[in-house]
Coordinates of C-alpha atoms (C1' of nucleotides) in Angstrom, one line a residue:
Chain A
X1 CA 81.2 138.8 84.6
X2 CA 79.5 140.6 87.4
X3 CA 81.7 141.1 90.5
X4 CA 78.9 140.1 92.7
X5 CA 78.8 136.7 91.2
X6 CA 82.5 136.1 91.1
X7 CA 83.4 133.4 93.6
X8 CA 86.7 135.0 94.3
X9 CA 85.0 138.3 95.0
X10 CA 82.5 136.7 97.3
X11 CA 85.3 135.2 99.4
X12 CA 87.1 138.6 99.5
X13 CA 83.9 140.1 100.7
X14 CA 83.6 137.5 103.5
X15 CA 87.1 138.3 104.5
X16 CA 86.4 142.0 104.6
X17 CA 83.3 141.3 106.7
X18 CA 85.4 139.3 109.2
X19 CA 87.7 142.3 109.5
X20 CA 84.8 144.6 110.0
X21 CA 83.7 142.3 112.9
X22 CA 87.2 142.9 114.4
X23 CA 88.3 139.3 113.7
X24 CA 92.1 138.9 113.3
X25 CA 92.1 137.4 109.8
X26 CA 95.7 136.1 109.7
X27 CA 96.5 135.2 113.3
X28 CA 100.0 134.0 114.3
X29 CA 99.1 130.7 115.9
X30 CA 96.4 128.6 117.5
X31 CA 96.9 126.5 120.6
X32 CA 95.8 123.0 119.8
X33 CA 95.6 120.2 122.4
X34 CA 96.5 118.0 119.4
X35 CA 96.2 117.5 115.7
X36 CA 93.1 116.1 114.2
X37 CA 95.0 112.8 113.5
X38 CA 95.9 112.7 117.2
X39 CA 92.3 113.2 118.2
X40 CA 91.1 110.5 115.8
X41 CA 93.9 108.2 117.1
X42 CA 92.9 108.9 120.7
X43 CA 89.1 108.5 120.4
X44 CA 88.5 106.9 117.0
X45 CA 87.8 103.5 118.5
X46 CA 86.0 104.8 121.7
X47 CA 82.3 104.0 121.9
X48 CA 79.8 106.9 122.4
X49 CA 79.0 105.8 126.0
X50 CA 82.6 106.0 127.0
X51 CA 82.9 109.5 125.6
X52 CA 79.8 110.6 127.5
X53 CA 81.6 109.5 130.7
X54 CA 85.0 110.9 129.8
X55 CA 83.7 114.1 128.2
X56 CA 87.1 114.9 126.7
X57 CA 87.8 118.5 125.9
X58 CA 89.9 119.3 122.8
X59 CA 91.1 122.2 120.7
X60 CA 92.2 121.4 117.2
X61 CA 92.4 123.1 113.8
X62 CA 92.3 122.3 110.1
X63 CA 91.0 123.2 106.7
X64 CA 87.2 123.1 106.1
X65 CA 86.4 120.4 103.6
X66 CA 82.7 120.3 104.0
X67 CA 80.0 122.5 105.5
X68 CA 76.5 121.2 106.2
X69 CA 74.1 123.9 107.6
X70 CA 70.8 123.5 109.3
X71 CA 70.1 127.0 110.4
X72 CA 70.9 126.9 114.1
X73 CA 72.9 123.6 114.0
X74 CA 75.7 123.0 111.6
X75 CA 78.5 120.7 110.8
X76 CA 82.0 121.4 109.5
X77 CA 84.4 118.7 108.3
X78 CA 88.0 119.7 109.2
X79 CA 91.2 118.1 107.8
X80 CA 94.8 118.3 109.0
X81 CA 95.9 116.9 105.6
X82 CA 95.8 113.3 106.8
X83 CA 92.7 112.8 109.0
X84 CA 89.3 114.4 109.2
X85 CA 87.0 115.2 112.0
X86 CA 83.6 116.7 112.3
X87 CA 82.8 119.8 114.3
X88 CA 79.2 120.5 115.5
X89 CA 78.4 124.2 115.6
X90 CA 75.2 125.1 117.5
X91 CA 74.1 128.6 117.7
X92 CA 73.3 128.2 121.4
X93 CA 76.7 126.6 122.2
X94 CA 79.1 129.2 120.9
X95 CA 79.5 132.9 121.6
X96 CA 77.4 135.2 119.4
X97 CA 80.4 136.5 117.6
X98 CA 81.8 133.0 116.9
X99 CA 78.5 132.2 115.2
X100 CA 78.7 135.3 113.1
X101 CA 82.2 134.2 112.1
X102 CA 80.9 130.7 111.3
X103 CA 78.4 132.2 108.9
X104 CA 81.2 133.9 107.0
X105 CA 83.3 130.8 106.5
X106 CA 83.9 129.3 103.1
X107 CA 84.8 125.8 101.9
X108 CA 88.6 125.7 102.2
X109 CA 89.1 128.2 105.1
X110 CA 91.3 127.3 108.1
X111 CA 89.7 127.4 111.5
X112 CA 90.3 126.2 115.0
X113 CA 87.6 124.8 117.2
X114 CA 87.5 123.8 120.8
X115 CA 84.9 121.8 122.6
X116 CA 83.9 118.4 123.9
X117 CA 84.4 115.2 121.9
X118 CA 81.3 113.1 121.5
X119 CA 79.5 110.9 118.9
X120 CA 76.4 112.0 117.0
X121 CA 73.3 109.8 116.6
X122 CA 75.0 108.5 113.4
X123 CA 78.1 107.5 115.5
X124 CA 80.3 110.1 113.9
X125 CA 83.2 111.3 116.0
X126 CA 82.6 115.0 116.5
X127 CA 83.7 118.0 118.5
X128 CA 80.8 119.8 120.0
X129 CA 82.2 123.3 119.5
X130 CA 82.1 125.8 122.3
X131 CA 84.1 128.3 120.2
X132 CA 85.5 128.9 116.7
X133 CA 88.7 130.7 115.9
X134 CA 89.2 132.0 112.3
X135 CA 92.8 131.1 111.1
X136 CA 93.1 131.7 107.4
X137 CA 91.1 132.4 104.3
X138 CA 90.8 130.3 101.2
X139 CA 90.2 133.0 98.5
X140 CA 89.6 130.6 95.6
X141 CA 87.0 127.9 95.2
X142 CA 88.4 124.4 95.7
X143 CA 87.6 121.5 93.4
X144 CA 84.4 119.7 94.0
X145 CA 83.9 117.1 96.7
X146 CA 82.8 114.0 94.9
X147 CA 85.1 113.7 91.9
X148 CA 88.0 115.6 93.5
X149 CA 90.5 117.1 91.0
X150 CA 90.7 115.0 87.9
X151 CA 92.5 117.3 85.5
X152 CA 96.1 116.0 85.4
X153 CA 97.6 119.3 84.3
X154 CA 96.1 121.1 87.3
X155 CA 97.1 118.3 89.6
X156 CA 100.8 118.7 88.5
X157 CA 100.8 122.5 88.2
X158 CA 99.0 123.1 91.5
X159 CA 99.9 120.1 93.5
X160 CA 98.5 121.7 96.7
X161 CA 95.0 121.4 95.2
X162 CA 95.6 117.7 94.4
X163 CA 96.8 117.1 98.0
X164 CA 93.8 119.0 99.5
X165 CA 91.1 117.1 97.7
X166 CA 92.7 113.8 96.6
X167 CA 93.6 111.6 99.6
X168 CA 95.3 109.0 97.3
X169 CA 97.7 111.6 96.1
X170 CA 98.8 112.3 99.7
X171 CA 99.3 108.6 100.2
X172 CA 101.7 108.3 97.3
X173 CA 104.0 110.8 98.8
X174 CA 103.8 109.1 102.2
X175 CA 104.9 105.9 100.6
X176 CA 107.7 107.7 98.9
X177 CA 109.0 109.1 102.2
X178 CA 108.8 105.6 103.7
X179 CA 110.7 104.1 100.8
X180 CA 113.6 106.6 101.2
X181 CA 113.6 106.2 105.0
X182 CA 113.5 102.5 104.6
X183 CA 116.5 102.5 102.3
X184 CA 118.5 104.7 104.7
X185 CA 117.7 102.4 107.6
X186 CA 118.7 99.4 105.5
X187 CA 122.0 100.8 104.4
X188 CA 122.8 102.4 107.7
X189 CA 122.3 99.1 109.5
X190 CA 124.9 97.6 107.2
X191 CA 127.6 100.2 107.8
X192 CA 127.1 102.4 104.8
X193 CA 128.0 106.1 105.2
X194 CA 125.6 108.5 103.6
X195 CA 127.3 111.4 101.8
X196 CA 126.6 114.3 99.5
X197 CA 128.7 114.8 96.4
X198 CA 128.7 117.7 93.9
X199 CA 125.5 118.4 91.9
X200 CA 127.5 120.9 89.8
X201 CA 130.4 119.2 88.1
X202 CA 133.1 120.5 85.7
X203 CA 132.6 117.3 83.8
X204 CA 129.4 115.4 83.6
X205 CA 130.4 111.8 84.1
X206 CA 129.3 108.5 85.5
X207 CA 126.6 107.8 83.0
X208 CA 125.8 108.1 79.3
X209 CA 123.4 111.1 79.0
X210 CA 123.2 114.7 77.8
X211 CA 123.7 117.1 80.7
X212 CA 122.3 120.5 81.6
X213 CA 125.0 123.2 81.3
X214 CA 125.4 126.2 83.5
X215 CA 128.1 128.8 84.3
X216 CA 129.8 130.0 87.5
X217 CA 130.4 133.8 87.2
X218 CA 133.2 134.4 89.7
X219 CA 135.3 131.4 88.5
X220 CA 134.1 132.0 84.9
X221 CA 133.7 128.3 84.4
X222 CA 131.3 126.0 82.7
X223 CA 129.5 123.6 85.0
X224 CA 127.3 120.7 84.3
X225 CA 124.4 119.5 86.5
X226 CA 125.3 116.0 87.4
X227 CA 124.0 113.1 85.4
X228 CA 125.2 110.7 88.1
X229 CA 127.3 110.9 91.3
X230 CA 129.2 107.7 90.4
X231 CA 132.7 109.0 89.8
X232 CA 132.7 111.0 93.1
X233 CA 131.4 108.1 95.1
X234 CA 134.1 105.9 93.7
X235 CA 136.7 108.5 94.6
X236 CA 135.4 108.1 98.2
X237 CA 136.1 104.3 98.0
X238 CA 139.7 105.3 97.0
X239 CA 139.7 107.4 100.1
X240 CA 138.9 104.4 102.3
X241 CA 135.1 104.8 102.6
X242 CA 134.4 101.1 102.0
X243 CA 130.6 101.4 102.1
X244 CA 129.1 104.6 100.9
X245 CA 125.8 105.8 99.5
X246 CA 124.0 108.9 98.3
X247 CA 120.3 109.6 97.7
X248 CA 119.9 112.7 95.6
X249 CA 118.8 114.2 92.3
X250 CA 120.4 113.6 88.9
X251 CA 119.6 115.8 85.9
X252 CA 119.5 114.6 82.3
X253 CA 118.7 116.9 79.4
X254 CA 116.6 114.4 77.6
X255 CA 113.0 113.5 76.8
X256 CA 110.1 113.5 79.2
X257 CA 107.8 110.5 79.4
X258 CA 105.8 108.5 81.8
X259 CA 109.2 107.1 83.0
X260 CA 111.4 110.1 82.6
X261 CA 111.6 113.5 84.4
X262 CA 114.6 115.7 83.7
X263 CA 115.4 115.7 87.4
X264 CA 115.0 112.4 89.2
X265 CA 116.1 110.8 92.4
X266 CA 118.7 108.1 92.5
X267 CA 120.1 105.9 95.2
X268 CA 123.7 105.1 94.4
X269 CA 125.8 102.9 96.7
X270 CA 129.3 101.3 96.6
X271 CA 130.6 98.4 98.6
X272 CA 134.2 97.5 98.7
X273 CA 135.2 93.8 98.3
X274 CA 131.8 93.0 96.7
X275 CA 131.1 92.2 93.1
X276 CA 127.9 92.3 91.1
X277 CA 126.7 88.9 92.3
X278 CA 126.9 90.2 95.9
X279 CA 124.9 93.2 94.8
X280 CA 122.1 91.0 93.4
X281 CA 121.6 89.4 96.8
X282 CA 121.7 92.7 98.6
X283 CA 119.2 94.2 96.1
X284 CA 116.7 91.4 96.6
X285 CA 116.9 91.8 100.3
X286 CA 116.7 95.6 100.2
X287 CA 113.7 95.8 97.9
X288 CA 111.7 93.2 99.7
X289 CA 112.5 94.8 103.0
X290 CA 111.7 98.3 101.8
X291 CA 108.4 97.2 100.2
X292 CA 107.2 95.5 103.4
X293 CA 108.0 98.7 105.3
X294 CA 106.5 101.1 102.8
X295 CA 103.3 99.3 101.8
X296 CA 103.2 96.4 104.3
X297 CA 103.7 93.8 101.7
X298 CA 106.4 92.5 99.3
X299 CA 103.8 92.3 96.5
X300 CA 102.2 95.2 94.7
X301 CA 99.7 95.9 91.9
X302 CA 101.0 97.6 88.9
X303 CA 99.6 98.0 85.5
X304 CA 97.0 95.3 86.0
X305 CA 99.6 92.8 87.2
X306 CA 100.8 91.7 90.6
X307 CA 104.5 92.2 91.1
X308 CA 106.3 90.2 93.8
X309 CA 109.5 91.5 95.4
X310 CA 110.1 88.2 97.2
X311 CA 113.6 86.8 96.7
X312 CA 115.0 85.3 94.6
X313 CA 114.5 87.4 91.5
X314 CA 114.9 85.8 88.1
X315 CA 118.3 86.0 86.5
X316 CA 119.1 86.0 82.7
X317 CA 122.1 87.0 80.7
X318 CA 121.6 89.8 78.3
X319 CA 122.8 88.0 75.2
X320 CA 121.0 84.8 76.1
X321 CA 117.7 86.8 76.6
X322 CA 118.3 88.5 73.3
X323 CA 119.2 85.3 71.5
X324 CA 116.1 83.5 72.8
X325 CA 113.8 86.3 71.9
X326 CA 115.3 86.6 68.5
X327 CA 114.9 82.9 67.9
X328 CA 111.3 83.1 68.9
X329 CA 110.7 86.1 66.7
X330 CA 112.4 84.5 63.6
X331 CA 111.1 81.0 64.2
X332 CA 114.7 79.7 63.8
X333 CA 117.5 79.1 66.2
X334 CA 119.9 82.1 66.5
X335 CA 123.4 81.1 67.5
X336 CA 125.4 82.8 70.3
X337 CA 128.0 83.9 67.7
X338 CA 125.3 85.9 65.9
X339 CA 125.4 88.4 68.7
X340 CA 129.2 88.4 69.1
X341 CA 130.3 89.1 65.5
X342 CA 129.6 92.5 64.2
X343 CA 128.6 91.5 60.7
X344 CA 126.4 88.7 61.9
X345 CA 124.8 90.9 64.6
X346 CA 124.1 93.6 62.0
X347 CA 122.5 91.1 59.7
X348 CA 120.4 89.7 62.6
X349 CA 119.3 93.2 63.6
X350 CA 118.3 93.9 60.0
X351 CA 116.2 90.7 59.8
X352 CA 114.6 91.7 63.1
X353 CA 114.1 95.3 61.9
X354 CA 115.9 96.5 65.0
X355 CA 117.7 99.8 64.6
X356 CA 121.0 100.8 66.3
X357 CA 123.3 103.8 66.2
X358 CA 125.9 104.3 63.4
X359 CA 129.2 102.9 64.2
X360 CA 127.8 100.4 66.7
X361 CA 129.8 97.2 67.3
X362 CA 128.4 93.8 68.1
X363 CA 127.9 94.7 71.8
X364 CA 125.8 97.7 71.0
X365 CA 123.7 95.8 68.5
X366 CA 123.1 93.0 70.9
X367 CA 122.0 95.5 73.5
X368 CA 119.6 97.1 71.0
X369 CA 118.1 93.7 70.2
X370 CA 117.6 93.0 73.9
X371 CA 115.9 96.3 74.4
X372 CA 113.7 96.0 71.4
X373 CA 112.7 92.4 72.0
X374 CA 112.9 91.7 75.7
X375 CA 112.4 94.8 77.9
X376 CA 108.7 95.1 77.5
X377 CA 108.1 91.5 78.7
X378 CA 110.0 91.9 82.0
X379 CA 107.2 92.3 84.5
X380 CA 108.5 90.4 87.5
X381 CA 111.8 91.5 89.0
X382 CA 114.6 90.2 86.7
X383 CA 118.3 90.7 86.8
X384 CA 119.6 91.0 83.3
X385 CA 123.3 90.4 83.6
X386 CA 126.6 90.3 81.6
X387 CA 126.4 93.3 79.4
X388 CA 128.7 94.0 76.4
X389 CA 131.8 95.9 77.3
X390 CA 131.1 98.3 74.5
X391 CA 128.1 99.8 76.3
X392 CA 129.7 99.8 79.8
X393 CA 132.7 102.1 80.1
X394 CA 132.9 102.0 83.9
X395 CA 132.4 98.2 84.5
X396 CA 134.9 95.5 85.1
X397 CA 135.3 92.8 82.4
X398 CA 134.7 89.2 83.1
X399 CA 138.0 87.4 83.6
X400 CA 137.1 84.8 80.9
X401 CA 135.6 87.2 78.4
X402 CA 136.9 90.7 77.7
X403 CA 133.8 91.5 75.5
X404 CA 131.6 91.1 78.6
X405 CA 131.4 93.1 81.8
X406 CA 130.2 92.1 85.2
X407 CA 127.1 94.2 85.1
X408 CA 123.4 93.8 85.6
X409 CA 120.3 95.9 85.2
X410 CA 117.2 95.1 87.2
X411 CA 113.9 95.2 85.3
X412 CA 110.5 95.4 87.0
X413 CA 107.2 96.4 85.5
X414 CA 108.7 96.5 82.0
X415 CA 111.2 99.2 82.8
X416 CA 114.7 99.5 84.2
X417 CA 114.9 100.1 88.0
X418 CA 118.5 99.5 88.8
X419 CA 121.9 99.3 87.2
X420 CA 124.9 97.8 88.9
X421 CA 128.4 96.4 88.2
X422 CA 131.7 95.3 89.5
X423 CA 133.6 98.5 89.3
X424 CA 136.4 98.9 86.9
X425 CA 139.4 99.9 89.1
X426 CA 142.3 99.4 86.6
X427 CA 143.3 103.0 85.6
X428 CA 145.0 101.8 82.4
X429 CA 141.9 99.9 81.2
X430 CA 139.7 102.9 82.3
X431 CA 141.8 105.2 80.1
X432 CA 141.3 102.8 77.1
X433 CA 137.5 102.8 77.8
X434 CA 137.3 106.6 77.9
X435 CA 139.3 106.7 74.7
X436 CA 136.8 104.4 73.0
X437 CA 134.0 106.7 74.3
X438 CA 135.9 109.7 72.8
X439 CA 135.8 108.0 69.4
X440 CA 132.0 107.6 69.8
X441 CA 131.8 111.2 70.7
X442 CA 133.7 112.2 67.6
X443 CA 131.2 110.2 65.6
X444 CA 128.5 112.5 67.0
X445 CA 127.3 110.5 70.0
X446 CA 126.4 113.4 72.4
X447 CA 125.9 110.9 75.2
X448 CA 129.4 109.3 75.0
X449 CA 131.5 109.6 78.2
X450 CA 134.1 112.3 78.4
X451 CA 137.8 111.7 79.3
X452 CA 138.1 112.3 83.1
X453 CA 141.8 112.7 83.9
X454 CA 141.1 113.6 87.5
X455 CA 139.1 110.4 88.0
X456 CA 141.9 108.3 86.4
X457 CA 144.4 109.9 88.7
X458 CA 142.2 108.8 91.7
X459 CA 142.2 105.2 90.4
X460 CA 146.0 105.4 90.1
X461 CA 146.2 105.8 93.8
X462 CA 144.4 102.5 94.1
X463 CA 140.7 101.7 94.4
X464 CA 139.7 98.5 96.2
X465 CA 137.6 96.0 94.3
X466 CA 134.0 97.1 94.7
X467 CA 130.5 96.7 93.5
X468 CA 128.3 99.7 92.8
X469 CA 124.6 100.2 92.1
X470 CA 122.1 102.9 91.2
X471 CA 118.4 102.5 91.9
X472 CA 115.8 104.8 90.5
X473 CA 113.7 105.9 93.5
X474 CA 110.9 107.5 91.4
X475 CA 110.4 104.3 89.4
X476 CA 110.5 102.2 92.6
X477 CA 107.8 104.4 94.1
X478 CA 105.8 104.1 90.9
X479 CA 105.8 100.4 91.3
X480 CA 104.9 100.4 95.0
X481 CA 102.1 102.9 94.6
X482 CA 100.7 101.6 91.3
X483 CA 101.3 104.9 89.6
X484 CA 101.4 104.8 85.8
X485 CA 103.4 108.0 85.4
X486 CA 106.6 109.2 87.0
X487 CA 104.8 112.6 87.4
X488 CA 102.4 111.0 89.9
X489 CA 105.3 110.3 92.3
X490 CA 107.2 113.7 91.8
X491 CA 105.5 116.5 93.7
X492 CA 106.3 119.2 91.1
X493 CA 107.2 117.5 87.8
X494 CA 108.6 119.8 85.1
X495 CA 106.0 121.4 83.0
X496 CA 106.0 124.0 80.3
X497 CA 105.2 127.5 81.5
X498 CA 101.5 128.2 81.5
X499 CA 100.3 130.7 78.9
X500 CA 99.0 133.9 80.5
Chain B
rG1 C1' 110.7 115.7 67.3
rG2 C1' 106.6 112.1 64.7
rG3 C1' 101.6 109.9 65.3
rC4 C1' 96.8 109.7 67.9
rC5 C1' 93.5 112.1 71.5
rG6 C1' 91.8 116.2 74.5
rG7 C1' 91.0 121.8 76.2
rU8 C1' 83.0 123.9 77.1
rA9 C1' 80.6 127.3 84.2
rG10 C1' 84.9 127.2 90.2
rC11 C1' 85.0 121.4 89.8
rU12 C1' 83.3 116.8 87.1
rC13 C1' 81.3 116.2 82.4
rA14 C1' 77.2 116.3 78.3
rG15 C1' 76.1 118.8 73.6
rU16 C1' 75.0 121.4 68.7
rG17 C1' 76.5 124.9 61.6
rG18 C1' 71.4 129.2 64.0
rU19 C1' 76.1 132.4 69.7
rA20 C1' 75.0 126.3 75.3
rG21 C1' 73.3 122.3 79.2
rA22 C1' 73.4 118.9 83.8
rG23 C1' 75.3 117.5 88.7
rC24 C1' 78.1 119.6 92.6
rA25 C1' 80.0 124.4 94.2
rU26 C1' 78.0 129.5 94.8
rC27 C1' 73.8 133.1 96.2
rG28 C1' 68.7 133.6 98.7
rC29 C1' 64.8 131.3 101.8
rA30 C1' 63.4 127.2 105.3
rC31 C1' 65.5 123.7 108.8
rU32 C1' 69.0 122.5 116.4
rU33 C1' 72.4 115.3 115.2
rU34 C1' 73.9 115.9 109.3
rU35 C1' 77.6 113.4 106.6
rA36 C1' 76.9 113.3 98.4
rA37 C1' 71.9 116.5 104.2
rU38 C1' 67.0 117.9 102.1
rG39 C1' 63.2 121.2 99.7
rC40 C1' 62.1 125.7 96.8
rG41 C1' 64.1 129.7 93.9
rG42 C1' 68.3 132.4 91.5
rU43 C1' 73.4 133.8 89.6
rG44 C1' 77.2 132.1 86.8
rG45 C1' 80.4 130.8 80.1
rU46 C1' 84.1 136.2 74.8
rC47 C1' 82.9 126.9 74.4
rG48 C1' 92.2 127.2 74.8
rU49 C1' 94.2 131.5 71.3
rG50 C1' 94.4 133.6 66.3
rG51 C1' 92.9 133.4 61.3
rG52 C1' 89.7 131.3 57.3
rU53 C1' 85.1 129.2 55.1
rU54 C1' 79.8 130.7 55.8
rC55 C1' 74.2 134.9 55.8
rG56 C1' 75.7 132.9 60.5
rA57 C1' 81.2 129.0 63.8
rU58 C1' 81.7 126.7 70.3
rC59 C1' 80.8 123.0 66.1
rC60 C1' 83.9 122.7 59.6
rC61 C1' 89.2 124.1 57.8
rC62 C1' 94.3 126.1 58.9
rA63 C1' 98.0 127.7 62.3
rC64 C1' 99.5 128.2 67.2
rC65 C1' 99.4 127.4 72.8
rC66 C1' 98.8 123.9 76.8
rG67 C1' 98.0 118.8 78.3
rG68 C1' 97.6 113.3 77.9
rC69 C1' 98.9 108.7 75.5
rU70 C1' 102.4 106.6 72.2
rC71 C1' 107.0 105.9 69.1
rA72 C1' 112.0 107.4 69.0
rC73 C1' 116.3 108.2 73.3
rC74 C1' 117.3 107.3 78.2
rA75 C1' 117.1 105.6 84.4

RNA sequence: GGGCCGGUAGCUCAGUGGUAGAGCAUCGCACUUUUAAUGCGGUGGUCGUGGGUUCGAUCCCCACCCGGCUCACCA
């Protein structure tokens, strides 16, 4: 390919020509009277006649997103990443050198302009430039103006390009920021203390998942990136922090999908003297409040359906949901005992062609039936409550039923968004649960929970009764922004390295 | 990891067993209120990588790389 025709070479040549003109090509700063957004906010509604009277002067800067040339009169469209404004560059209105600079500009460069704000014949808010200041060069061609950037691989690998040319992408991350800010406000107003607990842990607990492993050289110790903050936050409830929360990353060394990124953001919070029923009410209030703050509505469009965050959410017990779905599937009534007795549950699963891990008890099989038959139908927010004890090593049992724990998961849009329970605070029972997990681990379950003696010691000092909950922030943002993939709501999702 | 689909110009996409096209971008000329500006003319590609079949492969076959969807596992 000829260098003369390489778009990159052309831009380098324009940069060199600017230097030859004595233009500072990477200046330190530019004195703006305001951002483009501020200008649009100030004058966007003002009629042309008012602007002719006011004749406001302004200096602002941004990236060039369009150039329309007419020889001696030209238009630039500048963006500050949020808003856009047009600049009118007339040869007879700017110094000779500024016009020479203008002619060396490329689509994507940063420039500053100063001049008078007015409206053109077509009523477009415009700065009539009396000067142009070159600010930075864009040395690569940007994606095209009509279609933007469509290629998802490039959008994820070079998110900056996505943000430059696809305004909807910017909007997603603005909503994400509002969601997080809204949650903070909501919990702060209710007396929750925000904390940060270890991301690197000697023992990866608090959830059932495979961790990332790393090593600390000086202490010569194996460390795990956390799969959950749970056990540390509960230690804080032992320490007297009655209401506590953390919004931060968890890391799970598992598959990648439209709903899974190896690092993801979780809100986790604990409230002393609350149980899982209290948390259902709090969750309804929090999600509807945050939705209204983030998108201005407690309803959103997702996957061709409208999801309503208005309270109350539907509530259904896990075994009852599984029993009903199984009955429908088989066309014959399934009895509650069929999900309680291991042999009957195994027989039911076989008839339903539902698979479950080796060594699974009735509780695990019931959970597998629920996941296989029910999950995909849960579009509107639904609390699925009363999980089998077998799959819930950190939850408190129901007083009337030791095989069931006071736990719920919140499903929205056919996937799990939250997980909560009345916290198990009996150290002896906690030890028995860990021991049951160790048995699973010995059978080859890499996700089984490890024994955590330090955590049990903390419980032995006394933990108040408490409810705790985790909410997947990425998934919540997916719902609120109508994003079909978790990668659309994570600025830099994990990708394989690009081949050179 | 399995299955299905995709990778062609800077971008968005067509297309074919006889080594390739459009629109936009880009370059040149014209143009002092345009906004997908317009008109005329031009440049631009080892068709993801490596093999194989063939007289000849971007196209057919195989392997690999990257990505998407999906199943499995999880939040």
